[in-house]
PDB file of C-alpha atoms in Angstrom:
ATOM      1  CA  MET D   1     -22.343  77.581   2.531  1.00 48.00           C
ATOM      2  CA  PHE D   2     -23.872  75.707  -1.197  1.00 43.00           C
ATOM      3  CA  GLU D   3     -20.613  73.848  -1.234  1.00 50.00           C
ATOM      4  CA  THR D   4     -20.424  72.690   2.031  1.00 47.00           C
ATOM      5  CA  LEU D   5     -23.630  71.615   1.670  1.00 39.00           C
ATOM      6  CA  ARG D   6     -22.996  69.872  -2.001  1.00 46.00           C
ATOM      7  CA  LYS D   7     -20.531  67.315  -0.365  1.00 47.00           C
ATOM      8  CA  THR D   8     -22.045  66.579   2.697  1.00 43.00           C
ATOM      9  CA  LEU D   9     -25.065  65.318   0.523  1.00 40.00           C
ATOM     10  CA  THR D  10     -23.017  63.887  -2.383  1.00 47.00           C
ATOM     11  CA  GLY D  11     -21.219  61.965   0.532  1.00 48.00           C
ATOM     12  CA  LEU D  12     -24.313  60.837   2.030  1.00 44.00           C
ATOM     13  CA  THR D  13     -25.808  59.685  -1.610  1.00 49.00           C
ATOM     14  CA  ALA D  14     -22.132  57.603  -1.819  1.00 44.00           C
ATOM     15  CA  ALA D  15     -22.566  55.790   1.618  1.00 47.00           C
ATOM     16  CA  ALA D  16     -26.712  54.929   1.300  1.00 47.00           C
ATOM     17  CA  ALA D  17     -25.446  53.704  -2.315  1.00 47.00           C
ATOM     18  CA  LEU D  18     -22.666  51.356  -0.592  1.00 45.00           C
ATOM     19  CA  THR D  19     -25.225  50.926   2.107  1.00 49.00           C
ATOM     20  CA  ALA D  20     -27.270  49.357  -0.952  1.00 48.00           C
ATOM     21  CA  ILE D  21     -24.227  47.672  -2.234  1.00 48.00           C
ATOM     22  CA  ALA D  22     -22.710  45.979   1.712  1.00 47.00           C
ATOM     23  CA  ALA D  23     -26.874  44.845   2.740  1.00 46.00           C
ATOM     24  CA  PRO D  24     -27.414  41.677  -0.144  1.00 50.00           C
ATOM     25  CA  ALA D  25     -23.984  40.980   0.209  1.00 47.00           C
ATOM     26  CA  ALA D  26     -24.633  40.815   4.251  1.00 46.00           C
ATOM     27  CA  MET D  27     -27.766  38.832   3.873  1.00 46.00           C
ATOM     28  CA  ALA D  28     -25.902  36.114   1.557  1.00 49.00           C
ATOM     29  CA  GLN D  29     -23.374  35.779   4.166  1.00 55.00           C
ATOM     30  CA  GLU D  30     -25.859  34.811   6.959  1.00 72.00           C
ATOM     31  CA  LYS D  31     -27.758  32.409   4.307  1.00 88.00           C
ATOM     32  CA  SER D  32     -25.835  28.966   5.888  1.00 97.00           C
ATOM     33  CA  LEU D  33     -26.773  25.497   4.610  1.00 98.00           C
ATOM     34  CA  LEU D  34     -27.287  24.778   8.583  1.00 98.00           C
ATOM     35  CA  ASP D  35     -30.616  26.696   8.171  1.00 98.00           C
ATOM     36  CA  ASP D  36     -31.491  24.946   4.886  1.00 98.00           C
ATOM     37  CA  ILE D  37     -30.899  21.415   7.043  1.00 98.00           C
ATOM     38  CA  LEU D  38     -33.179  22.682   9.692  1.00 98.00           C
ATOM     39  CA  ALA D  39     -35.953  23.458   7.180  1.00 98.00           C
ATOM     40  CA  ARG D  40     -35.527  20.251   5.514  1.00 98.00           C
ATOM     41  CA  GLY D  41     -35.612  18.473   9.353  1.00 98.00           C
ATOM     42  CA  LYS D  42     -33.017  16.002   7.870  1.00 98.00           C
ATOM     43  CA  LEU D  43     -29.685  15.811   7.551  1.00 98.00           C
ATOM     44  CA  ILE D  44     -27.957  14.746   4.666  1.00 98.00           C
ATOM     45  CA  VAL D  45     -24.782  12.623   5.170  1.00 98.00           C
ATOM     46  CA  GLY D  46     -21.942  11.012   2.962  1.00 98.00           C
ATOM     47  CA  THR D  47     -20.288   7.572   4.812  1.00 98.00           C
ATOM     48  CA  GLY D  48     -19.006   4.533   3.476  1.00 97.00           C
ATOM     49  CA  SER D  49     -21.070   0.560   4.563  1.00 96.00           C
ATOM     50  CA  THR D  50     -17.864  -1.946   4.543  1.00 94.00           C
ATOM     51  CA  ASN D  51     -14.566  -0.968   6.705  1.00 94.00           C
ATOM     52  CA  ALA D  52     -15.675  -1.859  10.082  1.00 95.00           C
ATOM     53  CA  PRO D  53     -15.226  -0.208  13.036  1.00 97.00           C
ATOM     54  CA  TRP D  54     -15.869   2.819  10.657  1.00 97.00           C
ATOM     55  CA  HIS D  55     -18.887   1.923   9.045  1.00 98.00           C
ATOM     56  CA  PHE D  56     -20.712  -1.199   7.407  1.00 97.00           C
ATOM     57  CA  LYS D  57     -23.959  -2.921   8.004  1.00 96.00           C
ATOM     58  CA  ASP D  58     -25.001  -5.429  10.838  1.00 96.00           C
ATOM     59  CA  GLU D  59     -26.798  -8.770  10.396  1.00 94.00           C
ATOM     60  CA  SER D  60     -30.356  -6.045   9.870  1.00 96.00           C
ATOM     61  CA  GLY D  61     -28.470  -4.356   6.716  1.00 95.00           C
ATOM     62  CA  ASN D  62     -28.333  -0.992   8.783  1.00 96.00           C
ATOM     63  CA  LEU D  63     -25.535   0.905   8.823  1.00 98.00           C
ATOM     64  CA  VAL D  64     -23.592   0.800  12.117  1.00 98.00           C
ATOM     65  CA  GLY D  65     -20.084   1.874  13.034  1.00 98.00           C
ATOM     66  CA  PHE D  66     -17.792   4.776  14.612  1.00 98.00           C
ATOM     67  CA  ASP D  67     -18.573   6.975  11.798  1.00 98.00           C
ATOM     68  CA  ILE D  68     -21.875   6.221  11.751  1.00 98.00           C
ATOM     69  CA  ASP D  69     -22.170   7.398  15.481  1.00 98.00           C
ATOM     70  CA  ILE D  70     -20.560  10.452  14.954  1.00 98.00           C
ATOM     71  CA  ALA D  71     -23.031  11.450  12.023  1.00 98.00           C
ATOM     72  CA  LYS D  72     -26.120  10.735  14.155  1.00 98.00           C
ATOM     73  CA  MET D  73     -24.600  12.653  16.911  1.00 98.00           C
ATOM     74  CA  ILE D  74     -23.864  15.584  14.310  1.00 98.00           C
ATOM     75  CA  ALA D  75     -28.263  14.938  13.554  1.00 98.00           C
ATOM     76  CA  MET D  76     -29.121  14.937  17.603  1.00 98.00           C
ATOM     77  CA  GLY D  77     -27.246  18.577  17.803  1.00 98.00           C
ATOM     78  CA  LEU D  78     -29.778  19.228  15.274  1.00 98.00           C
ATOM     79  CA  PHE D  79     -33.268  17.785  15.994  1.00 98.00           C
ATOM     80  CA  LYS D  80     -32.694  16.246  19.540  1.00 98.00           C
ATOM     81  CA  ASP D  81     -33.066  13.348  17.429  1.00 98.00           C
ATOM     82  CA  PRO D  82     -29.915  11.333  16.021  1.00 98.00           C
ATOM     83  CA  ASN D  83     -32.880   9.369  14.022  1.00 97.00           C
ATOM     84  CA  LYS D  84     -33.090  12.179  11.455  1.00 98.00           C
ATOM     85  CA  ILE D  85     -30.699  11.295   8.982  1.00 98.00           C
ATOM     86  CA  GLU D  86     -29.881  10.331   5.388  1.00 98.00           C
ATOM     87  CA  PHE D  87     -27.235   8.211   4.947  1.00 98.00           C
ATOM     88  CA  VAL D  88     -25.535   8.445   1.658  1.00 98.00           C
ATOM     89  CA  GLU D  89     -23.282   4.918   0.924  1.00 98.00           C
ATOM     90  CA  GLN D  90     -20.463   6.238  -1.216  1.00 97.00           C
ATOM     91  CA  SER D  91     -16.769   5.108  -2.412  1.00 96.00           C
ATOM     92  CA  SER D  92     -14.017   6.002  -0.527  1.00 95.00           C
ATOM     93  CA  ASP D  93     -13.129   8.621  -4.256  1.00 96.00           C
ATOM     94  CA  ALA D  94     -16.762  10.387  -4.091  1.00 98.00           C
ATOM     95  CA  ARG D  95     -16.169  11.638  -0.111  1.00 98.00           C
ATOM     96  CA  ILE D  96     -14.698  15.242  -0.896  1.00 98.00           C
ATOM     97  CA  PRO D  97     -16.805  15.438  -5.044  1.00 98.00           C
ATOM     98  CA  ASN D  98     -20.153  14.571  -2.974  1.00 98.00           C
ATOM     99  CA  VAL D  99     -19.060  17.380  -0.592  1.00 98.00           C
ATOM    100  CA  THR D 100     -18.308  20.134  -3.787  1.00 98.00           C
ATOM    101  CA  THR D 101     -21.065  19.586  -5.359  1.00 98.00           C
ATOM    102  CA  GLY D 102     -24.013  19.623  -2.652  1.00 98.00           C
ATOM    103  CA  LYS D 103     -25.008  15.773  -2.595  1.00 98.00           C
ATOM    104  CA  VAL D 104     -24.727  15.247   0.656  1.00 98.00           C
ATOM    105  CA  ASP D 105     -24.789  18.136   3.832  1.00 98.00           C
ATOM    106  CA  ILE D 106     -21.635  16.289   5.110  1.00 98.00           C
ATOM    107  CA  THR D 107     -18.743  13.314   4.432  1.00 98.00           C
ATOM    108  CA  CYS D 108     -18.096  11.312   7.966  1.00 98.00           C
ATOM    109  CA  GLN D 109     -15.963   8.608   6.039  1.00 98.00           C
ATOM    110  CA  PHE D 110     -12.661   8.165   8.690  1.00 96.00           C
ATOM    111  CA  MET D 111     -11.056  10.643   6.129  1.00 97.00           C
ATOM    112  CA  THR D 112      -7.485  11.382   6.945  1.00 97.00           C
ATOM    113  CA  VAL D 113      -6.943  14.808   6.487  1.00 98.00           C
ATOM    114  CA  THR D 114      -3.994  16.236   4.711  1.00 98.00           C
ATOM    115  CA  ALA D 115      -3.578  19.902   3.837  1.00 98.00           C
ATOM    116  CA  GLU D 116      -4.371  18.645  -0.104  1.00 97.00           C
ATOM    117  CA  ARG D 117      -7.769  17.414   1.219  1.00 98.00           C
ATOM    118  CA  ALA D 118      -8.448  21.226   3.144  1.00 98.00           C
ATOM    119  CA  GLN D 119      -7.835  23.205  -0.712  1.00 98.00           C
ATOM    120  CA  GLN D 120     -11.121  21.577  -1.764  1.00 98.00           C
ATOM    121  CA  VAL D 121     -13.328  21.316   1.253  1.00 98.00           C
ATOM    122  CA  ALA D 122     -13.822  22.738   4.742  1.00 98.00           C
ATOM    123  CA  VAL D 123     -12.307  19.738   7.475  1.00 98.00           C
ATOM    124  CA  THR D 124     -13.991  20.288  10.862  1.00 98.00           C
ATOM    125  CA  ILE D 125     -11.973  19.571  13.421  1.00 98.00           C
ATOM    126  CA  PRO D 126     -10.159  15.923  14.618  1.00 98.00           C
ATOM    127  CA  TYR D 127     -12.343  13.007  16.013  1.00 98.00           C
ATOM    128  CA  TYR D 128     -10.281  10.419  16.169  1.00 98.00           C
ATOM    129  CA  ARG D 129      -6.619  10.002  15.751  1.00 97.00           C
ATOM    130  CA  GLU D 130      -5.323   7.034  13.566  1.00 97.00           C
ATOM    131  CA  GLY D 131      -2.015   5.493  13.233  1.00 97.00           C
ATOM    132  CA  VAL D 132      -0.098   2.416  12.504  1.00 98.00           C
ATOM    133  CA  GLY D 133      -0.121  -0.420  15.194  1.00 98.00           C
ATOM    134  CA  LEU D 134       0.798  -4.194  15.756  1.00 98.00           C
ATOM    135  CA  LEU D 135      -1.832  -6.950  16.056  1.00 98.00           C
ATOM    136  CA  MET D 136      -0.197 -10.603  17.853  1.00 98.00           C
ATOM    137  CA  LYS D 137      -2.006 -13.194  18.807  1.00 96.00           C
ATOM    138  CA  ALA D 138      -2.451 -14.162  22.562  1.00 96.00           C
ATOM    139  CA  GLY D 139       0.218 -16.844  23.671  1.00 92.00           C
ATOM    140  CA  GLY D 140       2.445 -16.099  20.595  1.00 92.00           C
ATOM    141  CA  LYS D 141       5.777 -16.172  20.786  1.00 93.00           C
ATOM    142  CA  TYR D 142       6.703 -13.019  21.438  1.00 96.00           C
ATOM    143  CA  LYS D 143       4.309 -10.887  23.920  1.00 96.00           C
ATOM    144  CA  SER D 144       4.645  -7.162  23.357  1.00 97.00           C
ATOM    145  CA  TYR D 145       6.259  -4.220  20.730  1.00 98.00           C
ATOM    146  CA  ASP D 146       9.730  -4.470  22.950  1.00 98.00           C
ATOM    147  CA  ASP D 147       9.993  -8.475  22.668  1.00 98.00           C
ATOM    148  CA  LEU D 148       9.338  -7.467  18.679  1.00 98.00           C
ATOM    149  CA  LYS D 149      12.111  -4.832  18.745  1.00 97.00           C
ATOM    150  CA  LYS D 150      14.473  -7.551  20.777  1.00 97.00           C
ATOM    151  CA  ALA D 151      13.998 -10.251  18.397  1.00 98.00           C
ATOM    152  CA  GLY D 152      15.002  -8.007  15.150  1.00 97.00           C
ATOM    153  CA  SER D 153      15.513 -10.015  12.418  1.00 97.00           C
ATOM    154  CA  GLY D 154      13.354 -12.576  13.718  1.00 97.00           C
ATOM    155  CA  ALA D 155      10.911 -10.994  13.939  1.00 98.00           C
ATOM    156  CA  VAL D 156       8.042 -11.349  10.781  1.00 98.00           C
ATOM    157  CA  ILE D 157       5.474  -9.161  10.043  1.00 98.00           C
ATOM    158  CA  SER D 158       2.307  -9.519   8.290  1.00 98.00           C
ATOM    159  CA  VAL D 159       1.713  -6.144   6.371  1.00 98.00           C
ATOM    160  CA  LEU D 160      -1.187  -5.083   3.484  1.00 96.00           C
ATOM    161  CA  GLN D 161       1.295  -4.898  -0.078  1.00 96.00           C
ATOM    162  CA  ASN D 162       1.681  -1.074  -1.563  1.00 93.00           C
ATOM    163  CA  VAL D 163       4.547   0.832  -2.446  1.00 94.00           C
ATOM    164  CA  TYR D 164       5.975   2.062   0.772  1.00 94.00           C
ATOM    165  CA  ALA D 165       4.712  -0.961   3.388  1.00 96.00           C
ATOM    166  CA  GLU D 166       8.303  -2.066   3.600  1.00 96.00           C
ATOM    167  CA  ASP D 167       9.777   1.232   5.214  1.00 97.00           C
ATOM    168  CA  MET D 168       6.183   1.645   7.419  1.00 97.00           C
ATOM    169  CA  VAL D 169       7.184  -1.095   8.872  1.00 98.00           C
ATOM    170  CA  HIS D 170      11.096  -0.518   9.737  1.00 98.00           C
ATOM    171  CA  ALA D 171      10.053   3.263  11.159  1.00 98.00           C
ATOM    172  CA  ALA D 172       8.532   1.157  14.285  1.00 98.00           C
ATOM    173  CA  LEU D 173      10.664  -2.629  13.992  1.00 98.00           C
ATOM    174  CA  PRO D 174      13.999  -1.955  11.504  1.00 98.00           C
ATOM    175  CA  ASP D 175      15.619  -4.750  11.316  1.00 98.00           C
ATOM    176  CA  ALA D 176      12.246  -6.956  11.503  1.00 98.00           C
ATOM    177  CA  LYS D 177      11.426  -9.301   8.020  1.00 98.00           C
ATOM    178  CA  VAL D 178       9.014  -7.797   6.329  1.00 98.00           C
ATOM    179  CA  ASP D 179       5.930 -10.519   4.122  1.00 98.00           C
ATOM    180  CA  GLN D 180       3.604  -8.348   2.251  1.00 98.00           C
ATOM    181  CA  TYR D 181       0.408  -9.403   1.113  1.00 97.00           C
ATOM    182  CA  GLU D 182      -2.321  -9.134  -1.457  1.00 96.00           C
ATOM    183  CA  SER D 183      -5.167  -8.940   0.631  1.00 94.00           C
ATOM    184  CA  VAL D 184      -5.868  -8.023   4.307  1.00 92.00           C
ATOM    185  CA  ASP D 185      -7.795 -11.525   4.894  1.00 93.00           C
ATOM    186  CA  LEU D 186      -4.251 -12.608   3.656  1.00 97.00           C
ATOM    187  CA  MET D 187      -2.456 -10.274   5.485  1.00 97.00           C
ATOM    188  CA  TYR D 188      -4.331 -11.545   9.322  1.00 96.00           C
ATOM    189  CA  GLN D 189      -4.248 -15.387   7.908  1.00 97.00           C
ATOM    190  CA  ALA D 190      -0.387 -15.032   8.376  1.00 97.00           C
ATOM    191  CA  LEU D 191      -0.447 -14.084  11.478  1.00 97.00           C
ATOM    192  CA  SER D 192      -3.805 -16.551  12.466  1.00 95.00           C
ATOM    193  CA  SER D 193      -1.214 -19.823  12.016  1.00 95.00           C
ATOM    194  CA  GLY D 194       1.747 -17.769  13.356  1.00 95.00           C
ATOM    195  CA  GLN D 195       3.231 -17.467   9.256  1.00 97.00           C
ATOM    196  CA  ALA D 196       3.582 -13.404  10.870  1.00 98.00           C
ATOM    197  CA  ASP D 197       4.777 -12.702  14.206  1.00 98.00           C
ATOM    198  CA  ALA D 198       2.337  -9.440  14.230  1.00 98.00           C
ATOM    199  CA  ALA D 199       0.270  -7.538  11.549  1.00 98.00           C
ATOM    200  CA  ALA D 200       1.006  -4.012  11.160  1.00 98.00           C
ATOM    201  CA  THR D 201      -2.403  -2.504  10.273  1.00 97.00           C
ATOM    202  CA  ASP D 202      -4.193   0.711  11.288  1.00 97.00           C
ATOM    203  CA  GLN D 203      -4.348   1.311  15.542  1.00 97.00           C
ATOM    204  CA  SER D 204      -8.419   1.341  14.978  1.00 97.00           C
ATOM    205  CA  SER D 205      -8.466  -2.390  13.516  1.00 96.00           C
ATOM    206  CA  VAL D 206      -5.969  -3.269  16.050  1.00 97.00           C
ATOM    207  CA  LYS D 207      -8.504  -2.144  19.066  1.00 97.00           C
ATOM    208  CA  TRP D 208     -11.573  -4.018  16.571  1.00 96.00           C
ATOM    209  CA  PHE D 209     -10.232  -7.358  16.737  1.00 94.00           C
ATOM    210  CA  ILE D 210      -9.575  -7.469  20.350  1.00 96.00           C
ATOM    211  CA  VAL D 211     -12.948  -6.628  21.120  1.00 95.00           C
ATOM    212  CA  GLN D 212     -14.141  -8.738  18.069  1.00 94.00           C
ATOM    213  CA  GLN D 213     -12.869 -11.694  19.846  1.00 94.00           C
ATOM    214  CA  PRO D 214     -11.653 -11.363  22.864  1.00 93.00           C
ATOM    215  CA  GLY D 215      -9.086 -13.382  24.158  1.00 95.00           C
ATOM    216  CA  GLN D 216      -7.972 -14.043  20.974  1.00 95.00           C
ATOM    217  CA  TYR D 217      -5.503 -11.404  19.781  1.00 96.00           C
ATOM    218  CA  ILE D 218      -3.952  -8.216  22.002  1.00 97.00           C
ATOM    219  CA  ASP D 219      -2.182  -5.235  21.382  1.00 97.00           C
ATOM    220  CA  ALA D 220       1.692  -5.034  20.857  1.00 97.00           C
ATOM    221  CA  GLY D 221       1.192  -1.680  23.399  1.00 96.00           C
ATOM    222  CA  TYR D 222       2.937   0.721  20.445  1.00 97.00           C
ATOM    223  CA  ALA D 223       1.507   2.572  17.611  1.00 97.00           C
ATOM    224  CA  TRP D 224       3.276   5.134  14.998  1.00 98.00           C
ATOM    225  CA  GLY D 225       2.046   6.980  12.392  1.00 96.00           C
ATOM    226  CA  PRO D 226      -0.609   9.092  13.012  1.00 97.00           C
ATOM    227  CA  GLN D 227      -3.499  10.756  11.199  1.00 97.00           C
ATOM    228  CA  SER D 228      -6.275  12.797  12.009  1.00 98.00           C
ATOM    229  CA  TYR D 229      -9.707  11.698  10.943  1.00 98.00           C
ATOM    230  CA  SER D 230     -12.385  14.916  10.252  1.00 98.00           C
ATOM    231  CA  CYS D 231     -15.145  15.544   8.926  1.00 98.00           C
ATOM    232  CA  ALA D 232     -15.488  16.924   5.514  1.00 98.00           C
ATOM    233  CA  VAL D 233     -18.055  20.973   4.595  1.00 98.00           C
ATOM    234  CA  LYS D 234     -18.186  22.111   2.052  1.00 98.00           C
ATOM    235  CA  ARG D 235     -16.220  25.593   1.608  1.00 98.00           C
ATOM    236  CA  GLY D 236     -16.922  29.234   2.066  1.00 97.00           C
ATOM    237  CA  ASP D 237     -20.037  28.409   5.019  1.00 98.00           C
ATOM    238  CA  GLN D 238     -18.113  29.102   8.324  1.00 98.00           C
ATOM    239  CA  GLN D 239     -21.571  28.937  10.391  1.00 98.00           C
ATOM    240  CA  TRP D 240     -22.179  25.537   9.436  1.00 98.00           C
ATOM    241  CA  LEU D 241     -18.667  24.484   9.648  1.00 98.00           C
ATOM    242  CA  ASN D 242     -18.707  26.393  12.967  1.00 98.00           C
ATOM    243  CA  PHE D 243     -22.025  24.724  14.400  1.00 98.00           C
ATOM    244  CA  VAL D 244     -20.472  20.910  13.290  1.00 98.00           C
ATOM    245  CA  ASN D 245     -17.086  21.669  15.378  1.00 98.00           C
ATOM    246  CA  THR D 246     -19.834  22.964  18.596  1.00 98.00           C
ATOM    247  CA  VAL D 247     -21.194  19.673  17.782  1.00 98.00           C
ATOM    248  CA  LEU D 248     -17.659  17.701  17.567  1.00 98.00           C
ATOM    249  CA  HIS D 249     -16.004  19.139  20.624  1.00 97.00           C
ATOM    250  CA  GLU D 250     -18.994  18.928  22.661  1.00 98.00           C
ATOM    251  CA  ALA D 251     -19.155  15.471  22.359  1.00 98.00           C
ATOM    252  CA  MET D 252     -15.972  14.964  22.910  1.00 97.00           C
ATOM    253  CA  THR D 253     -14.477  17.680  26.023  1.00 96.00           C
ATOM    254  CA  GLY D 254     -18.270  18.614  27.056  1.00 96.00           C
ATOM    255  CA  VAL D 255     -22.013  18.106  27.877  1.00 97.00           C
ATOM    256  CA  ASP D 256     -22.307  15.369  24.809  1.00 98.00           C
ATOM    257  CA  PHE D 257     -19.337  13.109  26.571  1.00 98.00           C
ATOM    258  CA  ALA D 258     -21.048  10.077  27.905  1.00 98.00           C
ATOM    259  CA  THR D 259     -22.480   9.621  24.399  1.00 98.00           C
ATOM    260  CA  TYR D 260     -18.825  10.124  22.534  1.00 98.00           C
ATOM    261  CA  ALA D 261     -17.609   7.406  25.487  1.00 98.00           C
ATOM    262  CA  GLY D 262     -19.757   4.765  25.374  1.00 98.00           C
ATOM    263  CA  SER D 263     -19.403   4.790  21.030  1.00 98.00           C
ATOM    264  CA  PHE D 264     -15.493   4.389  21.411  1.00 98.00           C
ATOM    265  CA  LYS D 265     -16.316   2.076  24.232  1.00 98.00           C
ATOM    266  CA  LYS D 266     -18.284   0.046  21.880  1.00 98.00           C
ATOM    267  CA  TRP D 267     -15.969   0.426  18.781  1.00 98.00           C
ATOM    268  CA  PHE D 268     -12.462   0.134  20.408  1.00 97.00           C
ATOM    269  CA  GLY D 269     -12.691  -1.406  23.766  1.00 96.00           C
ATOM    270  CA  VAL D 270     -11.252   1.726  25.195  1.00 96.00           C
ATOM    271  CA  GLU D 271     -13.076   3.666  28.606  1.00 97.00           C
ATOM    272  CA  LEU D 272     -11.697   7.174  28.358  1.00 97.00           C
ATOM    273  CA  PRO D 273     -10.970   9.012  31.170  1.00 96.00           C
ATOM    274  CA  GLN D 274     -13.662  11.827  31.928  1.00 94.00           C
ATOM    275  CA  PRO D 275     -12.666  15.218  30.732  1.00 94.00           C
ATOM    276  CA  ALA D 276     -11.247  17.918  33.509  1.00 92.00           C
ATOM    277  CA  ILE D 277     -12.701  20.330  35.266  1.00 94.00           C
ATOM    278  CA  GLY D 278     -11.572  22.962  35.635  1.00 94.00           C
ATOM    279  CA  PHE D 279      -9.834  25.131  32.756  1.00 92.00           C
ATOM    280  CA  PRO D 280     -10.089  23.441  29.510  1.00 90.00           C
ATOM    281  CA  VAL D 281      -6.894  21.480  29.109  1.00 81.00           C
ATOM    282  CA  GLU D 282      -7.512  21.272  24.813  1.00 80.00           C
ATOM    283  CA  TYR D 283      -6.402  25.417  26.010  1.00 80.00           C
ATOM    284  CA  LYS D 284      -3.429  24.207  27.866  1.00 76.00           C
TER     285      LYS D 284
END
């Protein structure tokens, strides 16, 4: 009897000790940057300022662009006020370090998702799918991607100079002549002057040029080389990541779709179809 009682008390003591150890750990897991941001009263976002239509400054010196709108949607979700936000302007190579060191709460800066980056930061669900597109002059010799492909080596494509530029263009137009330029401006000048029949550039840039200069340019109608753009947060904080993912998901598919669609139309000139009502299409 006494032996049984001793074992019971010993078991209870061990259980109590485990509970005492586990309690602080559970409390630590519940602590989230989300709580700190709400208490602080503003969201701190890392982004750029020189790449339209993603992040750039308008005539009044204010940051604008699609990345800026995405950040404001997150601030709206936090505070019901899209302006409760502090932007930290950063270079592309600071996107991950500023998150990991806590300088910013989140980076929203046209960051391509890769497995390597996902080892360093937690990436959110994608809010845009980028790709390579072909910008053409309206009224030019060729009218579409099919025309360019049929032209074979007769088609000249301008592209920003880099080690994989020729392979990138030939993935879509195997026989086209590829002219590489040292800057984006020179690449577009070649198109405008007629030295090139199309410019191979980001699909978002193709759409932006058409929005900015209506009637002067057209989209060839073909894109390739898909890559996802996501925001980045510090690893290990599932509550904060879940919150941001919820905001982005409902912006693209749910209650805040009108805001997302309005921004998409403004920067890319595309009218998005309303998400289907009924069974959530993303789970099909």
